[in-house]
Amino acid sequence: MILTNLIEISYKNILKPIFFKKDPEDVHDRMLKVGQTLGSVSFLKSITKLLFDFDHEKLVQKVDGLTYRNPIGLSAGFDKDANLIKVIHSVGFSFAEIGSVTLHPYAGNPKPRLYRLKKDKGLVVFYGLKNIGVDKIIDKIKNNYKSSNGNILGVSIARTNSVEASGFEEGIEDYKGSFEKLVNSDIGDYYTINISCPNTFYGEPYSTPERLDGLLTSLRQIKTKKPVYLKMPINLPWDKFDPLVETAIKHKITGVIIGNLNKDRNSEYITEDYPDDMRGGVSGLPTRELSNNLIRLTYKKYKSKITIIGVGGVDSAESAYEKICYGANLVQMITGMIFNGPQLIGQINKGLVDLLEKDGYESISDAVGSKV
Ligand SMILES: Cc1cc2nc3c(=O)[nH]c(=O)nc-3n(C[C@H](O)[C@H](O)[C@H](O)COP(=O)(O)O)c2cc1C
């Protein structure tokens, strides 16, 4: 506890002021290298676990056949190329989503593609599905990842950000190609179909019920017993969002991840000015209310018919618990960790145990949907 507080104070007062003066993408890339080093040396990995990880029986949960030792996961986009797979669970996450991965590699949109909104506690993200491609990612996971009890690895799939994959049918074939390769090589404990990346030049063509139906009809031909989730957009009103959930249920999708970036620059939750030429969706606090509202409405209508993974603006035990009480079985995050430090994951898990005890719950599953 004292150690965790010390790490938090050091991060907020020493490291963060240094990091936040530098280019955000450079800092991100350096952090990936540090993480890779920590994961490659078993002594350093053990120290990392000792400093950051927190386990408690009340946090253990079985979701869609998989056992999670806590409900907190790393959201897609932080570890796009599976660089952190050896260390990510030692930092305290029970699960991590690699990617989004595409059939073909993509170097990413032109820079700048990451910008900090310090006041709004968010990031403007314009990577545009930068990744090394599904084949290399499969090899990396095969060669470097050992599964362990209570720790889960998901892989997020999107379609290649290229002219060749920009047509409706071509896009489906592209998704299908990655999905098939992952399923055939038995890589990943679950899969996510990302239909909500706001940063591709062809937009989000699969986020209408008819087009989503086309995509899922095709992906269903690839058989897997593993859970398959759908990563949802968060800027849709309920009457446009609900038909997407219905389409997902019709195609036996296991769950919805709610959700992706806030892509409405005029959103009431984005109050900070930033350069006009900085394009992209916004993460962090400006996503919190939008995602919470859709989580609550989805749970209210569908209860346990479909699993919900809540993402957006989680930066404390309270904000993670809020999503769980609105109906999320599991919670993911990125931006909260960047603004508060890597000790946050353990702090959230510890705080969740306190909140469960305060509310008289035996386990995290008892709290799911309790405020709906
Ligand atoms: C740098 C960065 C890159 C991202 N890339 C992806 C991605 O490739 N695929 C995806 O589904 N979501 C991506 N996201 C969205 C996150 O997974 C998450 O949905 C969003 O950031 C809200 O969570 P947060 O507020 O905890 O960051 C990215 C987010 C960030 C900050």
Short mmCIF file of C-alpha atoms and ligand atoms in Angstrom, two decimals:
data_model
loop_
_atom_site.label_atom_id
_atom_site.label_comp_id
_atom_site.label_asym_id
_atom_site.label_seq_id
_atom_site.Cartn_x
_atom_site.Cartn_y
_atom_site.Cartn_z
CA MET A 1 0.00 0.00 0.00
CA ILE A 2 2.77 2.44 1.02
CA LEU A 3 4.76 1.28 -2.00
CA THR A 4 1.78 1.80 -4.33
CA ASN A 5 1.29 5.32 -2.99
CA LEU A 6 4.96 6.00 -3.50
CA ILE A 7 4.78 4.82 -7.12
CA GLU A 8 1.71 7.00 -7.68
CA ILE A 9 3.40 10.08 -6.21
CA SER A 10 6.55 9.45 -8.26
CA TYR A 11 4.56 8.94 -11.46
CA LYS A 12 2.39 12.03 -11.02
CA ASN A 13 5.14 14.37 -9.78
CA ILE A 14 8.24 13.20 -11.62
CA LEU A 15 7.56 10.93 -14.60
CA LYS A 16 4.30 12.37 -15.89
CA PRO A 17 5.53 16.00 -16.05
CA ILE A 18 8.54 14.76 -18.06
CA PHE A 19 6.44 12.48 -20.32
CA PHE A 20 3.80 15.14 -20.90
CA LYS A 21 6.41 17.55 -22.27
CA LYS A 22 7.40 15.03 -24.95
CA ASP A 23 5.68 13.81 -28.09
CA PRO A 24 2.93 11.38 -26.94
CA GLU A 25 3.67 8.78 -29.61
CA ASP A 26 7.40 8.75 -28.72
CA VAL A 27 6.53 8.26 -25.06
CA HIS A 28 4.13 5.45 -25.95
CA ASP A 29 6.79 3.71 -28.05
CA ARG A 30 9.36 4.04 -25.25
CA MET A 31 6.91 2.60 -22.74
CA LEU A 32 6.40 -0.39 -25.03
CA LYS A 33 10.17 -0.94 -25.05
CA VAL A 34 10.37 -0.67 -21.25
CA GLY A 35 7.49 -3.15 -20.97
CA GLN A 36 9.20 -5.53 -23.38
CA THR A 37 12.39 -5.44 -21.30
CA LEU A 38 10.48 -6.03 -18.05
CA GLY A 39 8.75 -9.02 -19.63
CA SER A 40 11.92 -10.57 -21.01
CA VAL A 41 13.86 -10.80 -17.75
CA SER A 42 12.13 -13.07 -15.27
CA PHE A 43 13.55 -11.29 -12.23
CA LEU A 44 12.20 -7.93 -13.47
CA LYS A 45 8.89 -9.53 -14.28
CA SER A 46 8.59 -10.86 -10.72
CA ILE A 47 9.42 -7.42 -9.29
CA THR A 48 6.77 -5.87 -11.57
CA LYS A 49 4.20 -8.34 -10.26
CA LEU A 50 5.21 -7.67 -6.68
CA LEU A 51 4.92 -3.91 -7.13
CA PHE A 52 1.73 -3.71 -9.16
CA ASP A 53 -0.45 -6.80 -9.04
CA PHE A 54 -3.38 -7.33 -6.69
CA ASP A 55 -5.44 -10.53 -6.32
CA HIS A 56 -8.58 -11.18 -4.30
CA GLU A 57 -11.09 -14.03 -4.41
CA LYS A 58 -14.05 -11.61 -4.63
CA LEU A 59 -12.74 -10.39 -8.00
CA VAL A 60 -12.59 -13.80 -9.69
CA GLN A 61 -15.27 -14.32 -12.31
CA LYS A 62 -16.17 -16.78 -15.04
CA VAL A 63 -17.36 -14.98 -18.15
CA ASP A 64 -18.34 -16.89 -21.29
CA GLY A 65 -16.44 -19.96 -20.13
CA LEU A 66 -13.20 -18.09 -19.33
CA THR A 67 -11.93 -17.47 -15.80
CA TYR A 68 -10.79 -13.90 -15.10
CA ARG A 69 -8.92 -13.29 -11.84
CA ASN A 70 -10.14 -9.68 -11.84
CA PRO A 71 -12.46 -7.63 -14.07
CA ILE A 72 -9.86 -5.14 -15.37
CA GLY A 73 -8.35 -5.46 -18.86
CA LEU A 74 -6.17 -3.48 -21.24
CA SER A 75 -8.28 -2.16 -24.10
CA ALA A 76 -7.33 -2.59 -27.77
CA GLY A 77 -4.89 -0.07 -29.20
CA PHE A 78 -2.24 0.15 -26.48
CA ASP A 79 -0.47 -3.07 -27.41
CA LYS A 80 -1.22 -3.14 -31.12
CA ASP A 81 1.61 -5.48 -32.08
CA ALA A 82 1.72 -7.85 -29.08
CA ASN A 83 4.87 -6.32 -27.59
CA LEU A 84 3.71 -6.52 -23.99
CA ILE A 85 2.30 -10.04 -23.84
CA LYS A 86 5.01 -11.30 -21.50
CA VAL A 87 4.46 -8.60 -18.89
CA ILE A 88 0.96 -7.23 -19.21
CA HIS A 89 -0.67 -9.57 -16.68
CA SER A 90 2.09 -8.89 -14.13
CA VAL A 91 1.11 -5.21 -14.14
CA GLY A 92 -2.27 -6.31 -12.77
CA PHE A 93 -4.55 -6.71 -15.80
CA SER A 94 -6.39 -10.03 -15.90
CA PHE A 95 -6.87 -9.61 -19.62
CA ALA A 96 -5.43 -7.70 -22.54
CA GLU A 97 -6.74 -7.15 -26.05
CA ILE A 98 -4.06 -7.18 -28.74
CA GLY A 99 -4.53 -5.10 -31.91
CA SER A 100 -6.60 -4.09 -33.63
CA VAL A 101 -4.94 -6.48 -36.05
CA THR A 102 -5.54 -6.43 -39.79
CA LEU A 103 -4.93 -8.92 -42.59
CA HIS A 104 -2.19 -6.76 -44.08
CA PRO A 105 0.30 -4.57 -42.21
CA TYR A 106 -0.30 -0.82 -42.20
CA ALA A 107 2.23 1.86 -41.22
CA GLY A 108 -0.52 4.11 -39.88
CA ASN A 109 -1.96 7.48 -40.81
CA PRO A 110 0.39 10.44 -41.24
CA LYS A 111 1.65 12.00 -38.00
CA PRO A 112 0.64 13.63 -35.70
CA ARG A 113 -1.71 10.84 -34.64
CA LEU A 114 -1.75 11.21 -30.87
CA TYR A 115 -2.50 14.42 -28.96
CA ARG A 116 -3.09 14.96 -25.24
CA LEU A 117 -6.11 16.80 -23.93
CA LYS A 118 -4.69 17.54 -20.50
CA LYS A 119 -7.73 19.34 -19.13
CA ASP A 120 -10.30 16.91 -20.53
CA LYS A 121 -8.12 13.93 -19.54
CA GLY A 122 -8.34 12.39 -22.98
CA LEU A 123 -6.24 11.64 -26.05
CA VAL A 124 -6.99 12.48 -29.66
CA VAL A 125 -6.17 9.27 -31.53
CA PHE A 126 -5.51 9.07 -35.27
CA TYR A 127 -3.40 5.93 -35.70
CA GLY A 128 -5.73 4.51 -38.34
CA LEU A 129 -5.13 0.85 -37.49
CA LYS A 130 -1.33 0.87 -37.54
CA ASN A 131 -0.14 -2.70 -37.01
CA ILE A 132 2.32 -5.29 -38.31
CA GLY A 133 -0.38 -7.55 -39.76
CA VAL A 134 -2.01 -10.72 -38.54
CA ASP A 135 0.70 -13.21 -39.66
CA LYS A 136 3.49 -11.57 -37.67
CA ILE A 137 1.22 -11.11 -34.67
CA ILE A 138 0.26 -14.78 -34.68
CA ASP A 139 3.96 -15.74 -34.76
CA LYS A 140 4.80 -13.35 -31.94
CA ILE A 141 2.03 -14.67 -29.69
CA LYS A 142 2.89 -18.29 -30.54
CA ASN A 143 6.56 -17.76 -29.67
CA ASN A 144 6.28 -15.46 -26.68
CA TYR A 145 3.05 -16.03 -24.80
CA LYS A 146 2.37 -18.65 -22.15
CA SER A 147 -1.19 -18.76 -20.87
CA SER A 148 -1.67 -18.88 -17.11
CA ASN A 149 -4.56 -19.32 -14.73
CA GLY A 150 -7.02 -16.41 -14.60
CA ASN A 151 -5.16 -14.48 -17.30
CA ILE A 152 -6.76 -13.97 -20.67
CA LEU A 153 -5.53 -12.74 -24.05
CA GLY A 154 -7.99 -11.40 -26.60
CA VAL A 155 -7.28 -10.36 -30.18
CA SER A 156 -9.13 -7.51 -31.86
CA ILE A 157 -9.65 -7.74 -35.63
CA ALA A 158 -10.30 -4.84 -37.98
CA ARG A 159 -10.04 -4.49 -41.72
CA THR A 160 -6.88 -3.27 -43.38
CA ASN A 161 -6.84 0.49 -43.87
CA SER A 162 -6.16 0.32 -47.61
CA VAL A 163 -7.82 1.14 -50.93
CA GLU A 164 -7.90 -2.60 -51.78
CA ALA A 165 -9.99 -3.41 -48.71
CA SER A 166 -12.22 -0.36 -48.92
CA GLY A 167 -15.15 -1.96 -50.80
CA PHE A 168 -17.96 -3.61 -48.82
CA GLU A 169 -17.24 -7.18 -50.01
CA GLU A 170 -13.47 -6.70 -50.03
CA GLY A 171 -13.66 -5.43 -46.47
CA ILE A 172 -15.55 -8.51 -45.36
CA GLU A 173 -12.98 -10.77 -47.02
CA ASP A 174 -10.24 -8.86 -45.22
CA TYR A 175 -11.86 -9.34 -41.79
CA LYS A 176 -12.52 -12.95 -42.64
CA GLY A 177 -8.90 -13.53 -43.64
CA SER A 178 -7.58 -12.41 -40.24
CA PHE A 179 -10.30 -14.20 -38.32
CA GLU A 180 -9.68 -17.46 -40.14
CA LYS A 181 -5.91 -17.29 -39.54
CA LEU A 182 -6.39 -16.64 -35.82
CA VAL A 183 -8.97 -19.39 -35.40
CA ASN A 184 -6.94 -21.92 -37.39
CA SER A 185 -3.80 -21.23 -35.40
CA ASP A 186 -5.78 -21.35 -32.13
CA ILE A 187 -4.32 -17.99 -31.08
CA GLY A 188 -6.16 -15.88 -28.49
CA ASP A 189 -8.73 -16.79 -25.81
CA TYR A 190 -11.37 -14.55 -27.38
CA TYR A 191 -11.82 -12.44 -30.50
CA THR A 192 -13.21 -8.97 -31.01
CA ILE A 193 -14.59 -7.70 -34.28
CA ASN A 194 -13.86 -3.99 -34.31
CA ILE A 195 -16.52 -2.23 -36.42
CA SER A 196 -15.96 1.19 -34.90
CA CYS A 197 -12.52 2.51 -35.78
CA PRO A 198 -13.21 6.16 -36.62
CA ASN A 199 -9.82 6.78 -38.26
CA THR A 200 -9.93 4.91 -41.55
CA PHE A 201 -10.43 6.73 -44.80
CA TYR A 202 -13.46 4.63 -45.68
CA GLY A 203 -15.25 5.37 -42.38
CA GLU A 204 -17.30 2.83 -40.45
CA PRO A 205 -19.23 0.90 -43.11
CA TYR A 206 -20.40 -1.94 -40.89
CA SER A 207 -22.19 0.04 -38.23
CA THR A 208 -25.65 -0.12 -39.76
CA PRO A 209 -27.76 -3.25 -39.06
CA GLU A 210 -27.95 -4.30 -42.74
CA ARG A 211 -24.22 -4.00 -43.34
CA LEU A 212 -23.35 -5.55 -39.99
CA ASP A 213 -25.65 -8.41 -40.91
CA GLY A 214 -23.60 -8.90 -44.11
CA LEU A 215 -20.33 -8.94 -42.19
CA LEU A 216 -21.52 -11.30 -39.45
CA THR A 217 -23.23 -13.66 -41.90
CA SER A 218 -19.87 -14.12 -43.54
CA LEU A 219 -17.78 -14.35 -40.36
CA ARG A 220 -20.13 -16.98 -38.94
CA GLN A 221 -18.89 -19.42 -41.54
CA ILE A 222 -15.69 -19.63 -39.52
CA LYS A 223 -16.45 -21.87 -36.59
CA THR A 224 -14.93 -21.24 -33.19
CA LYS A 225 -15.93 -22.23 -29.68
CA LYS A 226 -14.20 -19.15 -28.26
CA PRO A 227 -16.15 -16.01 -27.32
CA VAL A 228 -16.54 -13.43 -30.09
CA TYR A 229 -17.24 -9.82 -29.14
CA LEU A 230 -18.21 -6.78 -31.17
CA LYS A 231 -16.53 -3.43 -30.50
CA MET A 232 -19.22 -0.79 -30.69
CA PRO A 233 -19.31 2.88 -31.64
CA ILE A 234 -20.49 5.19 -28.84
CA ASN A 235 -21.82 8.19 -30.75
CA LEU A 236 -25.04 6.52 -31.82
CA PRO A 237 -28.38 7.28 -30.17
CA TRP A 238 -30.07 4.26 -28.58
CA ASP A 239 -32.52 3.78 -31.47
CA LYS A 240 -29.57 3.33 -33.87
CA PHE A 241 -27.40 1.40 -31.39
CA ASP A 242 -30.02 -1.13 -30.31
CA PRO A 243 -30.54 -2.65 -33.79
CA LEU A 244 -26.78 -3.34 -33.91
CA VAL A 245 -27.02 -5.27 -30.62
CA GLU A 246 -30.02 -7.15 -31.99
CA THR A 247 -28.07 -8.04 -35.12
CA ALA A 248 -25.19 -9.24 -32.94
CA ILE A 249 -27.52 -11.46 -30.90
CA LYS A 250 -29.11 -12.82 -34.08
CA HIS A 251 -25.64 -13.95 -35.19
CA LYS A 252 -24.79 -15.47 -31.80
CA ILE A 253 -22.10 -12.89 -31.01
CA THR A 254 -21.09 -13.50 -27.38
CA GLY A 255 -20.91 -9.91 -26.26
CA VAL A 256 -20.52 -6.23 -27.01
CA ILE A 257 -17.63 -3.99 -26.02
CA ILE A 258 -19.05 -0.54 -25.32
CA GLY A 259 -17.22 1.19 -26.70
CA ASN A 260 -14.76 2.93 -28.93
CA LEU A 261 -13.55 6.56 -29.17
CA ASN A 262 -15.74 9.66 -29.06
CA LYS A 263 -15.66 10.76 -32.69
CA ASP A 264 -17.86 13.84 -32.34
CA ARG A 265 -15.53 16.83 -32.15
CA ASN A 266 -18.48 19.00 -31.10
CA SER A 267 -19.40 16.65 -28.27
CA GLU A 268 -20.41 18.36 -25.03
CA TYR A 269 -17.80 16.19 -23.29
CA ILE A 270 -14.90 17.68 -25.30
CA THR A 271 -14.34 21.14 -23.84
CA GLU A 272 -10.68 21.66 -24.61
CA ASP A 273 -9.45 23.36 -27.79
CA TYR A 274 -6.94 21.52 -29.93
CA PRO A 275 -5.38 22.17 -33.35
CA ASP A 276 -7.84 22.05 -36.25
CA ASP A 277 -5.55 19.80 -38.26
CA MET A 278 -5.47 17.19 -35.48
CA ARG A 279 -7.98 14.64 -36.67
CA GLY A 280 -9.19 11.53 -34.88
CA GLY A 281 -11.46 10.26 -32.13
CA VAL A 282 -11.07 11.14 -28.46
CA SER A 283 -10.48 8.67 -25.61
CA GLY A 284 -10.62 9.06 -21.84
CA LEU A 285 -13.09 11.15 -19.87
CA PRO A 286 -14.93 12.46 -22.96
CA THR A 287 -16.09 8.88 -23.63
CA ARG A 288 -17.25 8.00 -20.12
CA GLU A 289 -20.87 9.20 -20.06
CA LEU A 290 -21.57 8.08 -23.64
CA SER A 291 -20.37 4.55 -22.92
CA ASN A 292 -22.03 4.35 -19.50
CA ASN A 293 -25.37 5.34 -20.96
CA LEU A 294 -25.20 2.68 -23.71
CA ILE A 295 -24.02 0.02 -21.22
CA ARG A 296 -26.97 0.80 -18.95
CA LEU A 297 -29.53 0.72 -21.78
CA THR A 298 -28.09 -2.47 -23.27
CA TYR A 299 -28.15 -4.24 -19.90
CA LYS A 300 -31.65 -2.95 -19.15
CA LYS A 301 -32.99 -4.48 -22.34
CA TYR A 302 -30.91 -7.64 -22.72
CA LYS A 303 -29.71 -8.57 -19.21
CA SER A 304 -27.59 -11.74 -19.43
CA LYS A 305 -28.59 -12.42 -23.06
CA ILE A 306 -25.36 -10.76 -24.13
CA THR A 307 -22.12 -10.08 -22.26
CA ILE A 308 -21.08 -6.45 -21.89
CA ILE A 309 -17.49 -5.26 -21.62
CA GLY A 310 -17.42 -1.61 -20.55
CA VAL A 311 -14.73 0.80 -21.78
CA GLY A 312 -14.29 4.55 -21.70
CA GLY A 313 -12.92 6.99 -19.14
CA VAL A 314 -12.16 4.48 -16.39
CA ASP A 315 -9.63 6.10 -14.06
CA SER A 316 -10.56 4.89 -10.56
CA ALA A 317 -12.23 2.02 -8.71
CA GLU A 318 -15.41 4.11 -8.58
CA SER A 319 -15.55 4.68 -12.34
CA ALA A 320 -14.88 0.97 -13.01
CA TYR A 321 -17.52 -0.05 -10.47
CA GLU A 322 -20.01 2.34 -12.07
CA LYS A 323 -19.71 0.45 -15.37
CA ILE A 324 -20.08 -2.89 -13.58
CA CYS A 325 -23.18 -1.70 -11.71
CA TYR A 326 -24.63 -0.53 -15.04
CA GLY A 327 -24.22 -4.04 -16.43
CA ALA A 328 -20.63 -4.58 -17.58
CA ASN A 329 -19.16 -7.98 -16.64
CA LEU A 330 -15.66 -6.77 -17.42
CA VAL A 331 -14.03 -3.38 -17.82
CA GLN A 332 -11.17 -2.23 -20.04
CA MET A 333 -9.05 0.90 -20.07
CA ILE A 334 -6.07 2.74 -21.57
CA THR A 335 -6.18 6.49 -21.00
CA GLY A 336 -6.74 6.36 -17.23
CA MET A 337 -3.50 4.43 -16.91
CA ILE A 338 -1.60 6.99 -19.01
CA PHE A 339 -2.87 9.91 -16.90
CA ASN A 340 -2.55 8.22 -13.50
CA GLY A 341 0.27 5.69 -13.77
CA PRO A 342 0.60 1.90 -14.05
CA GLN A 343 -0.16 1.37 -10.34
CA LEU A 344 -3.76 2.34 -11.16
CA ILE A 345 -4.75 -1.21 -12.15
CA GLY A 346 -3.89 -2.66 -8.73
CA GLN A 347 -5.46 0.36 -7.03
CA ILE A 348 -8.70 -0.17 -8.99
CA ASN A 349 -8.80 -3.86 -8.10
CA LYS A 350 -8.17 -3.16 -4.43
CA GLY A 351 -10.76 -0.37 -4.46
CA LEU A 352 -13.30 -2.70 -6.09
CA VAL A 353 -12.96 -5.15 -3.20
CA ASP A 354 -13.66 -2.28 -0.76
CA LEU A 355 -16.70 -1.18 -2.79
CA LEU A 356 -18.05 -4.75 -2.95
CA GLU A 357 -17.66 -5.09 0.82
CA LYS A 358 -19.35 -1.74 1.41
CA ASP A 359 -22.34 -2.84 -0.69
CA GLY A 360 -22.44 -6.30 0.92
CA TYR A 361 -21.59 -8.31 -2.24
CA GLU A 362 -19.78 -11.63 -2.06
CA SER A 363 -18.28 -11.35 -5.52
CA ILE A 364 -17.93 -9.04 -8.50
CA SER A 365 -20.63 -10.94 -10.45
CA ASP A 366 -23.20 -9.98 -7.76
CA ALA A 367 -22.63 -6.30 -8.54
CA VAL A 368 -23.13 -6.63 -12.33
CA GLY A 369 -26.20 -4.62 -13.30
CA SER A 370 -27.07 -3.78 -9.69
CA LYS A 371 -27.84 -0.13 -10.50
CA VAL A 372 -30.11 -0.81 -13.46
C1 LIG B 1 -3.76 5.17 -28.50
C2 LIG B 1 -5.07 4.46 -28.70
C3 LIG B 1 -5.21 3.57 -29.75
C4 LIG B 1 -6.43 2.88 -29.93
N1 LIG B 1 -6.54 1.95 -30.91
C5 LIG B 1 -7.62 1.14 -30.94
C6 LIG B 1 -7.68 0.02 -31.83
O1 LIG B 1 -6.76 -0.25 -32.58
N2 LIG B 1 -8.80 -0.76 -31.79
C7 LIG B 1 -9.86 -0.50 -30.96
O2 LIG B 1 -10.83 -1.25 -30.94
N3 LIG B 1 -9.82 0.56 -30.11
C8 LIG B 1 -8.75 1.38 -30.08
N4 LIG B 1 -8.70 2.41 -29.19
C9 LIG B 1 -9.86 2.69 -28.34
C10 LIG B 1 -9.70 2.06 -26.95
O3 LIG B 1 -9.64 0.66 -27.06
C11 LIG B 1 -10.87 2.45 -26.02
O4 LIG B 1 -12.06 1.95 -26.58
C12 LIG B 1 -10.99 3.96 -25.83
O5 LIG B 1 -9.72 4.55 -25.75
C13 LIG B 1 -11.75 4.30 -24.55
O6 LIG B 1 -11.08 3.79 -23.42
P1 LIG B 1 -10.14 4.71 -22.46
O7 LIG B 1 -10.93 5.94 -22.14
O8 LIG B 1 -9.89 3.86 -21.26
O9 LIG B 1 -8.90 5.01 -23.23
C14 LIG B 1 -7.50 3.14 -29.03
C15 LIG B 1 -7.35 4.07 -28.00
C16 LIG B 1 -6.15 4.72 -27.80
C17 LIG B 1 -6.03 5.70 -26.66
#
